[in-house]
PDB file of C-alpha atoms and ligand atoms in Angstrom:
ATOM      1  CA  MET H   1     -19.726  -6.614  44.099  1.00 86.00           C
ATOM      2  CA  LEU H   2     -22.289  -6.219  41.328  1.00 93.00           C
ATOM      3  CA  VAL H   3     -21.313  -5.589  37.529  1.00 92.00           C
ATOM      4  CA  GLY H   4     -23.153  -5.254  34.584  1.00 92.00           C
ATOM      5  CA  ARG H   5     -24.868  -3.271  31.870  1.00 92.00           C
ATOM      6  CA  SER H   6     -26.772   0.135  32.828  1.00 91.00           C
ATOM      7  CA  ASN H   7     -30.561  -0.992  33.161  1.00 93.00           C
ATOM      8  CA  VAL H   8     -29.781  -4.540  33.724  1.00 94.00           C
ATOM      9  CA  GLY H   9     -31.212  -4.345  37.175  1.00 95.00           C
ATOM     10  CA  LYS H  10     -28.173  -4.021  39.595  1.00 94.00           C
ATOM     11  CA  SER H  11     -29.545  -1.965  42.005  1.00 94.00           C
ATOM     12  CA  SER H  12     -33.175  -3.345  41.803  1.00 96.00           C
ATOM     13  CA  LEU H  13     -31.403  -6.598  42.605  1.00 96.00           C
ATOM     14  CA  ILE H  14     -29.736  -5.240  46.065  1.00 95.00           C
ATOM     15  CA  ASN H  15     -33.393  -4.292  47.143  1.00 95.00           C
ATOM     16  CA  ALA H  16     -35.057  -7.633  46.433  1.00 96.00           C
ATOM     17  CA  LEU H  17     -32.199  -9.322  48.075  1.00 93.00           C
ATOM     18  CA  THR H  18     -32.520  -7.322  50.991  1.00 92.00           C
ATOM     19  CA  ARG H  19     -36.403  -6.512  50.749  1.00 92.00           C
ATOM     20  CA  GLN H  20     -35.518  -2.873  51.317  1.00 92.00           C
ATOM     21  CA  LYS H  21     -35.509  -0.016  48.709  1.00 93.00           C
ATOM     22  CA  ILE H  22     -32.113   1.208  49.895  1.00 92.00           C
ATOM     23  CA  ALA H  23     -30.745   1.463  46.206  1.00 92.00           C
ATOM     24  CA  ARG H  24     -31.992   3.886  43.636  1.00 92.00           C
ATOM     25  CA  THR H  25     -33.225   2.467  40.535  1.00 93.00           C
ATOM     26  CA  SER H  26     -34.697   3.988  37.417  1.00 92.00           C
ATOM     27  CA  ALA H  27     -36.445   2.975  33.935  1.00 92.00           C
ATOM     28  CA  GLU H  28     -33.497   5.083  32.388  1.00 90.00           C
ATOM     29  CA  PRO H  29     -30.273   3.793  32.161  1.00 88.00           C
ATOM     30  CA  GLY H  30     -27.423   5.582  33.832  1.00 88.00           C
ATOM     31  CA  LYS H  31     -28.924   5.942  37.436  1.00 87.00           C
ATOM     32  CA  THR H  32     -26.221   4.805  39.462  1.00 88.00           C
ATOM     33  CA  ARG H  33     -22.985   6.691  38.814  1.00 87.00           C
ATOM     34  CA  LEU H  34     -20.804   6.105  41.890  1.00 86.00           C
ATOM     35  CA  ALA H  35     -19.999   2.873  43.670  1.00 88.00           C
ATOM     36  CA  ASN H  36     -22.384   2.345  46.131  1.00 90.00           C
ATOM     37  CA  VAL H  37     -21.788   0.216  48.924  1.00 91.00           C
ATOM     38  CA  TYR H  38     -24.055  -1.231  51.391  1.00 92.00           C
ATOM     39  CA  ARG H  39     -23.354  -3.097  54.638  1.00 91.00           C
ATOM     40  CA  VAL H  40     -25.328  -6.252  54.632  1.00 90.00           C
ATOM     41  CA  ALA H  41     -26.360  -7.915  57.675  1.00 87.00           C
ATOM     42  CA  ARG H  42     -27.780 -11.445  57.546  1.00 85.00           C
ATOM     43  CA  GLU H  43     -29.144 -14.148  60.246  1.00 83.00           C
ATOM     44  CA  ASN H  44     -26.582 -16.563  60.121  1.00 77.00           C
ATOM     45  CA  THR H  45     -23.711 -15.086  58.047  1.00 76.00           C
ATOM     46  CA  PRO H  46     -21.075 -12.801  58.911  1.00 79.00           C
ATOM     47  CA  PRO H  47     -21.633  -9.056  57.585  1.00 85.00           C
ATOM     48  CA  PHE H  48     -20.258  -7.932  54.302  1.00 87.00           C
ATOM     49  CA  PHE H  49     -20.207  -5.303  51.914  1.00 90.00           C
ATOM     50  CA  MET H  50     -22.301  -5.356  48.768  1.00 90.00           C
ATOM     51  CA  VAL H  51     -21.159  -2.915  46.042  1.00 91.00           C
ATOM     52  CA  ASP H  52     -23.388  -1.739  43.552  1.00 92.00           C
ATOM     53  CA  LEU H  53     -21.503   0.169  40.428  1.00 87.00           C
ATOM     54  CA  PRO H  54     -22.589   2.088  37.813  1.00 88.00           C
ATOM     55  CA  GLY H  55     -23.401   0.358  34.602  1.00 87.00           C
ATOM     56  CA  PHE H  56     -20.699   0.073  31.708  1.00 80.00           C
ATOM     57  CA  GLY H  57     -20.114   3.794  30.267  1.00 75.00           C
ATOM     58  CA  TYR H  58     -22.077   5.509  32.715  1.00 78.00           C
ATOM     59  CA  ALA H  59     -19.549   6.231  35.626  1.00 79.00           C
ATOM     60  CA  LYS H  60     -19.023   9.654  36.649  1.00 82.00           C
ATOM     61  CA  GLY H  61     -15.680  10.415  34.776  1.00 83.00           C
ATOM     62  CA  GLY H  62     -16.859   8.341  31.763  1.00 82.00           C
ATOM     63  CA  SER H  63     -14.816   5.362  31.055  1.00 81.00           C
ATOM     64  CA  GLU H  64     -11.477   6.479  32.669  1.00 85.00           C
ATOM     65  CA  GLY H  65     -13.619   7.161  35.729  1.00 83.00           C
ATOM     66  CA  PHE H  66     -15.010   3.398  35.648  1.00 81.00           C
ATOM     67  CA  ASP H  67     -11.941   1.984  35.020  1.00 83.00           C
ATOM     68  CA  ARG H  68     -10.611   3.829  38.406  1.00 85.00           C
ATOM     69  CA  LEU H  69     -13.311   2.680  40.217  1.00 83.00           C
ATOM     70  CA  ALA H  70     -13.503  -0.707  38.821  1.00 83.00           C
ATOM     71  CA  LYS H  71      -9.786  -1.046  39.872  1.00 85.00           C
ATOM     72  CA  GLY H  72     -10.137   0.488  43.206  1.00 86.00           C
ATOM     73  CA  VAL H  73     -12.769  -2.096  44.258  1.00 84.00           C
ATOM     74  CA  PHE H  74     -11.349  -4.974  42.458  1.00 86.00           C
ATOM     75  CA  ALA H  75      -7.945  -4.809  44.240  1.00 87.00           C
ATOM     76  CA  ARG H  76      -9.278  -6.582  47.035  1.00 82.00           C
ATOM     77  CA  ARG H  77     -10.301  -9.300  44.873  1.00 85.00           C
ATOM     78  CA  PRO H  78     -13.874  -9.614  45.803  1.00 88.00           C
ATOM     79  CA  ALA H  79     -16.436 -11.663  45.098  1.00 91.00           C
ATOM     80  CA  ALA H  80     -18.223 -10.536  41.983  1.00 93.00           C
ATOM     81  CA  LEU H  81     -21.478 -11.245  40.282  1.00 95.00           C
ATOM     82  CA  LEU H  82     -21.642 -10.535  36.210  1.00 96.00           C
ATOM     83  CA  LEU H  83     -25.661  -9.415  36.010  1.00 97.00           C
ATOM     84  CA  VAL H  84     -26.796 -10.277  32.345  1.00 97.00           C
ATOM     85  CA  ASP H  85     -30.137  -9.448  30.873  1.00 97.00           C
ATOM     86  CA  ALA H  86     -31.378 -13.300  30.626  1.00 97.00           C
ATOM     87  CA  ARG H  87     -32.980 -12.358  27.290  1.00 96.00           C
ATOM     88  CA  HIS H  88     -29.635 -11.542  25.864  1.00 94.00           C
ATOM     89  CA  PRO H  89     -26.883 -13.996  26.555  1.00 91.00           C
ATOM     90  CA  GLY H  90     -23.562 -13.438  25.319  1.00 89.00           C
ATOM     91  CA  LEU H  91     -23.255  -9.820  24.436  1.00 93.00           C
ATOM     92  CA  GLU H  92     -20.261  -8.539  23.694  1.00 93.00           C
ATOM     93  CA  SER H  93     -20.028  -5.760  26.548  1.00 92.00           C
ATOM     94  CA  ASP H  94     -20.866  -8.433  29.062  1.00 94.00           C
ATOM     95  CA  ARG H  95     -18.171 -11.287  27.784  1.00 95.00           C
ATOM     96  CA  ALA H  96     -15.704  -8.302  27.966  1.00 92.00           C
ATOM     97  CA  ALA H  97     -16.530  -7.573  31.655  1.00 91.00           C
ATOM     98  CA  TRP H  98     -16.579 -11.040  32.086  1.00 94.00           C
ATOM     99  CA  GLU H  99     -12.926 -11.431  30.874  1.00 93.00           C
ATOM    100  CA  TRP H 100     -11.795  -8.790  33.119  1.00 89.00           C
ATOM    101  CA  MET H 101     -13.713  -9.749  36.277  1.00 90.00           C
ATOM    102  CA  THR H 102     -12.377 -13.322  35.740  1.00 93.00           C
ATOM    103  CA  GLY H 103      -8.846 -11.581  35.610  1.00 91.00           C
ATOM    104  CA  ALA H 104      -9.210  -9.740  38.633  1.00 90.00           C
ATOM    105  CA  THR H 105     -10.966 -12.311  40.836  1.00 91.00           C
ATOM    106  CA  GLU H 106     -11.200 -15.693  41.578  1.00 90.00           C
ATOM    107  CA  HIS H 107     -14.991 -15.367  43.038  1.00 93.00           C
ATOM    108  CA  ALA H 108     -16.616 -15.091  40.013  1.00 94.00           C
ATOM    109  CA  ALA H 109     -20.537 -16.000  39.079  1.00 96.00           C
ATOM    110  CA  VAL H 110     -23.469 -14.849  36.787  1.00 97.00           C
ATOM    111  CA  VAL H 111     -26.945 -13.804  37.591  1.00 97.00           C
ATOM    112  CA  ALA H 112     -29.300 -13.692  34.748  1.00 98.00           C
ATOM    113  CA  THR H 113     -31.938 -10.934  35.460  1.00 98.00           C
ATOM    114  CA  LYS H 114     -35.543 -10.157  34.966  1.00 98.00           C
ATOM    115  CA  ILE H 115     -36.368 -13.578  34.326  1.00 98.00           C
ATOM    116  CA  ASP H 116     -39.917 -12.698  34.765  1.00 98.00           C
ATOM    117  CA  LYS H 117     -40.156 -11.634  31.052  1.00 98.00           C
ATOM    118  CA  LEU H 118     -39.094 -14.910  29.818  1.00 97.00           C
ATOM    119  CA  ALA H 119     -41.587 -17.927  29.591  1.00 96.00           C
ATOM    120  CA  ARG H 120     -40.708 -20.738  31.822  1.00 91.00           C
ATOM    121  CA  GLY H 121     -38.972 -23.075  28.932  1.00 91.00           C
ATOM    122  CA  GLU H 122     -37.341 -20.332  27.797  1.00 95.00           C
ATOM    123  CA  ARG H 123     -35.965 -19.372  31.080  1.00 95.00           C
ATOM    124  CA  ILE H 124     -34.235 -23.179  30.982  1.00 94.00           C
ATOM    125  CA  ARG H 125     -32.869 -22.630  27.796  1.00 95.00           C
ATOM    126  CA  ALA H 126     -31.512 -18.915  28.530  1.00 96.00           C
ATOM    127  CA  THR H 127     -29.820 -20.355  31.752  1.00 96.00           C
ATOM    128  CA  ARG H 128     -28.272 -23.444  30.037  1.00 95.00           C
ATOM    129  CA  GLN H 129     -27.072 -20.932  27.086  1.00 96.00           C
ATOM    130  CA  LEU H 130     -25.649 -18.639  29.765  1.00 96.00           C
ATOM    131  CA  GLN H 131     -23.869 -21.602  31.385  1.00 96.00           C
ATOM    132  CA  SER H 132     -21.938 -22.436  28.161  1.00 95.00           C
ATOM    133  CA  VAL H 133     -20.946 -18.874  27.047  1.00 95.00           C
ATOM    134  CA  TYR H 134     -19.467 -18.209  30.424  1.00 95.00           C
ATOM    135  CA  ASP H 135     -18.904 -21.600  31.959  1.00 94.00           C
ATOM    136  CA  ALA H 136     -19.631 -20.513  35.398  1.00 93.00           C
ATOM    137  CA  PRO H 137     -22.508 -20.910  37.790  1.00 92.00           C
ATOM    138  CA  VAL H 138     -25.551 -18.902  36.794  1.00 96.00           C
ATOM    139  CA  VAL H 139     -28.641 -18.250  39.156  1.00 97.00           C
ATOM    140  CA  PRO H 140     -31.856 -16.884  37.302  1.00 97.00           C
ATOM    141  CA  VAL H 141     -33.759 -14.137  39.618  1.00 98.00           C
ATOM    142  CA  SER H 142     -36.139 -11.485  39.150  1.00 98.00           C
ATOM    143  CA  ALA H 143     -36.293  -8.825  41.353  1.00 97.00           C
ATOM    144  CA  GLU H 144     -39.935  -8.192  40.472  1.00 97.00           C
ATOM    145  CA  THR H 145     -41.076 -11.467  41.433  1.00 97.00           C
ATOM    146  CA  GLY H 146     -38.543 -12.305  43.852  1.00 97.00           C
ATOM    147  CA  GLU H 147     -37.731 -15.516  42.415  1.00 96.00           C
ATOM    148  CA  GLY H 148     -34.229 -16.894  42.713  1.00 97.00           C
ATOM    149  CA  MET H 149     -33.408 -14.842  45.500  1.00 96.00           C
ATOM    150  CA  GLU H 150     -32.840 -17.914  48.033  1.00 95.00           C
ATOM    151  CA  ASP H 151     -30.703 -19.718  45.256  1.00 96.00           C
ATOM    152  CA  LEU H 152     -28.686 -16.410  45.089  1.00 95.00           C
ATOM    153  CA  TRP H 153     -27.982 -15.877  48.555  1.00 93.00           C
ATOM    154  CA  LYS H 154     -26.714 -19.300  48.704  1.00 93.00           C
ATOM    155  CA  LEU H 155     -24.504 -18.409  45.406  1.00 93.00           C
ATOM    156  CA  ILE H 156     -23.288 -15.515  47.656  1.00 92.00           C
ATOM    157  CA  ALA H 157     -22.362 -17.183  50.742  1.00 89.00           C
ATOM    158  CA  SER H 158     -20.371 -20.187  48.295  1.00 90.00           C
ATOM    159  CA  LEU H 159     -18.587 -17.412  46.780  1.00 88.00           C
ATOM    160  CA  SER H 160     -17.627 -15.657  50.219  1.00 79.00           C
ATOM    161  CA  GLN H 161     -16.075 -18.737  51.303  1.00 74.00           C
ATOM    162  CA  PRO H 162     -12.176 -17.980  52.528  1.00 67.00           C
ATOM    163  CA  ARG H 163     -10.088 -17.806  49.660  1.00 61.00           C
ATOM    164  CA  PRO H 164      -7.708 -21.069  48.918  1.00 59.00           C
ATOM    165  CA  ARG H 165      -4.294 -19.948  50.356  1.00 58.00           C
ATOM    166  CA  ARG H 166      -1.180 -19.913  47.505  1.00 58.00           C
ATOM    167  CA  LYS H 167       1.295 -22.270  48.585  1.00 62.00           C
ATOM    168  CA  ASN H 168       4.045 -20.089  47.761  1.00 65.00           C
ATOM    169  CA  PRO H 169       2.675 -16.350  47.577  1.00 60.00           C
ATOM    170  CA  ASN H 170       5.830 -15.009  45.672  1.00 63.00           C
ATOM    171  CA  ALA H 171       5.514 -17.342  43.004  1.00 58.00           C
TER     172      ALA H 171
HETATM  173  P1  GTP A   1     -27.653   1.621  36.356  1.00 87.20           P
HETATM  174  O1  GTP A   1     -27.654   2.268  37.683  1.00 87.20           O
HETATM  175  O2  GTP A   1     -28.325   2.641  35.529  1.00 87.20           O
HETATM  176  O3  GTP A   1     -26.518   0.873  36.136  1.00 87.20           O
HETATM  177  O4  GTP A   1     -29.090   0.416  36.459  1.00 87.20           O
HETATM  178  P2  GTP A   1     -29.367  -0.843  37.280  1.00 87.20           P
HETATM  179  O5  GTP A   1     -28.453  -2.171  36.678  1.00 87.20           O
HETATM  180  O6  GTP A   1     -28.800  -0.426  38.590  1.00 87.20           O
HETATM  181  O7  GTP A   1     -30.793  -1.017  37.203  1.00 87.20           O
HETATM  182  P3  GTP A   1     -32.439  -0.615  37.833  1.00 87.20           P
HETATM  183  O8  GTP A   1     -32.249  -1.994  39.346  1.00 87.20           O
HETATM  184  O9  GTP A   1     -31.897   0.475  37.977  1.00 87.20           O
HETATM  185  O10 GTP A   1     -33.443  -1.124  37.346  1.00 87.20           O
HETATM  186  C1  GTP A   1     -33.379  -1.042  35.750  1.00 87.20           C
HETATM  187  C2  GTP A   1     -34.651  -0.985  34.963  1.00 87.20           C
HETATM  188  O11 GTP A   1     -35.143  -2.180  35.143  1.00 87.20           O
HETATM  189  C3  GTP A   1     -35.940  -0.584  36.183  1.00 87.20           C
HETATM  190  O12 GTP A   1     -37.044  -0.079  35.276  1.00 87.20           O
HETATM  191  C4  GTP A   1     -36.487  -1.803  37.119  1.00 87.20           C
HETATM  192  O13 GTP A   1     -37.711  -1.744  37.388  1.00 87.20           O
HETATM  193  C5  GTP A   1     -36.410  -2.903  35.802  1.00 87.20           C
HETATM  194  N1  GTP A   1     -36.101  -4.215  36.326  1.00 87.20           N
HETATM  195  C6  GTP A   1     -34.976  -4.528  36.991  1.00 87.20           C
HETATM  196  N2  GTP A   1     -34.903  -5.802  37.795  1.00 87.20           N
HETATM  197  C7  GTP A   1     -36.207  -6.416  37.038  1.00 87.20           C
HETATM  198  C8  GTP A   1     -36.921  -7.464  37.021  1.00 87.20           C
HETATM  199  O14 GTP A   1     -36.253  -8.587  37.610  1.00 87.20           O
HETATM  200  N3  GTP A   1     -37.644  -7.664  36.462  1.00 87.20           N
HETATM  201  C9  GTP A   1     -38.689  -6.810  35.435  1.00 87.20           C
HETATM  202  N4  GTP A   1     -39.304  -6.850  34.728  1.00 87.20           N
HETATM  203  N5  GTP A   1     -37.827  -5.485  35.369  1.00 87.20           N
HETATM  204  C10 GTP A   1     -36.825  -5.395  36.318  1.00 87.20           C
HETATM  205 MG1   MG A   2     -28.299   1.105  39.565  1.00 87.20          MG
END
C-alpha cells in the first residue's frame, strides 16, 4: 500500500520498482484518483498486490471519498509505505497520515522520494531527520535514477512477513 501526498511520486515508484510503465504519472498533482491495484510477481517472492492510492485530497469523491477508500484498503491491515518528499521532512499532512496508518496497521515504514534532487551530504541528513520524526525505518529512493530499489524490495519483504499472532485475539 503506497500512501502519500499528491505528486510525491507514488505511481513513479511502482514503475521504478517493477521496471515497467504500468502506473500513470504526471507532473500535475491529482493524477491518481482511484485506488489502483497491481499484482506483483517477483522471482523468489510470493506474488502480492500493490495498491497505488490517490494523493491526500485528490480522491474521487473528495476527502470523504479518500476516507472511504483508505478504510476499505486498510481493513485488511496491509503493509503500508508512507512516501514523503526527501526535501520536505515532517510535513503536517504527512505526520497526520503516519498517525493514521500506524493506528491501522502494524507494518508501516517510510520511503523518502526524489532523493536525486538532494546532494549526497543532504541525503544522509534528510534520511536521519525522517528517521527521528517518524521513529521508523526510512529508505531513500529515486524513481528517476533507480537508486534505493533493492533496499526498498528488502523493506517490502520484511514488512510482508507473517504477522505475529496475538495470544488472545479477544483481548
Ligand atoms: P498523484 O497520482 O497525483 O497522487 O501523484 P503521485 O504521487 O503518483 O506522483 P507521480 O508518480 O505521478 O509523480 C509526480 C511527478 O514527480 C512526476 O513529474 C514525476 O516524474 C516526478 N517524480 C517522481 N519520482 C521522482 C524521482 O524520484 N525523482 C524526480 N526527480 N522526479 C520524480
Ligand atoms: Mg499517482
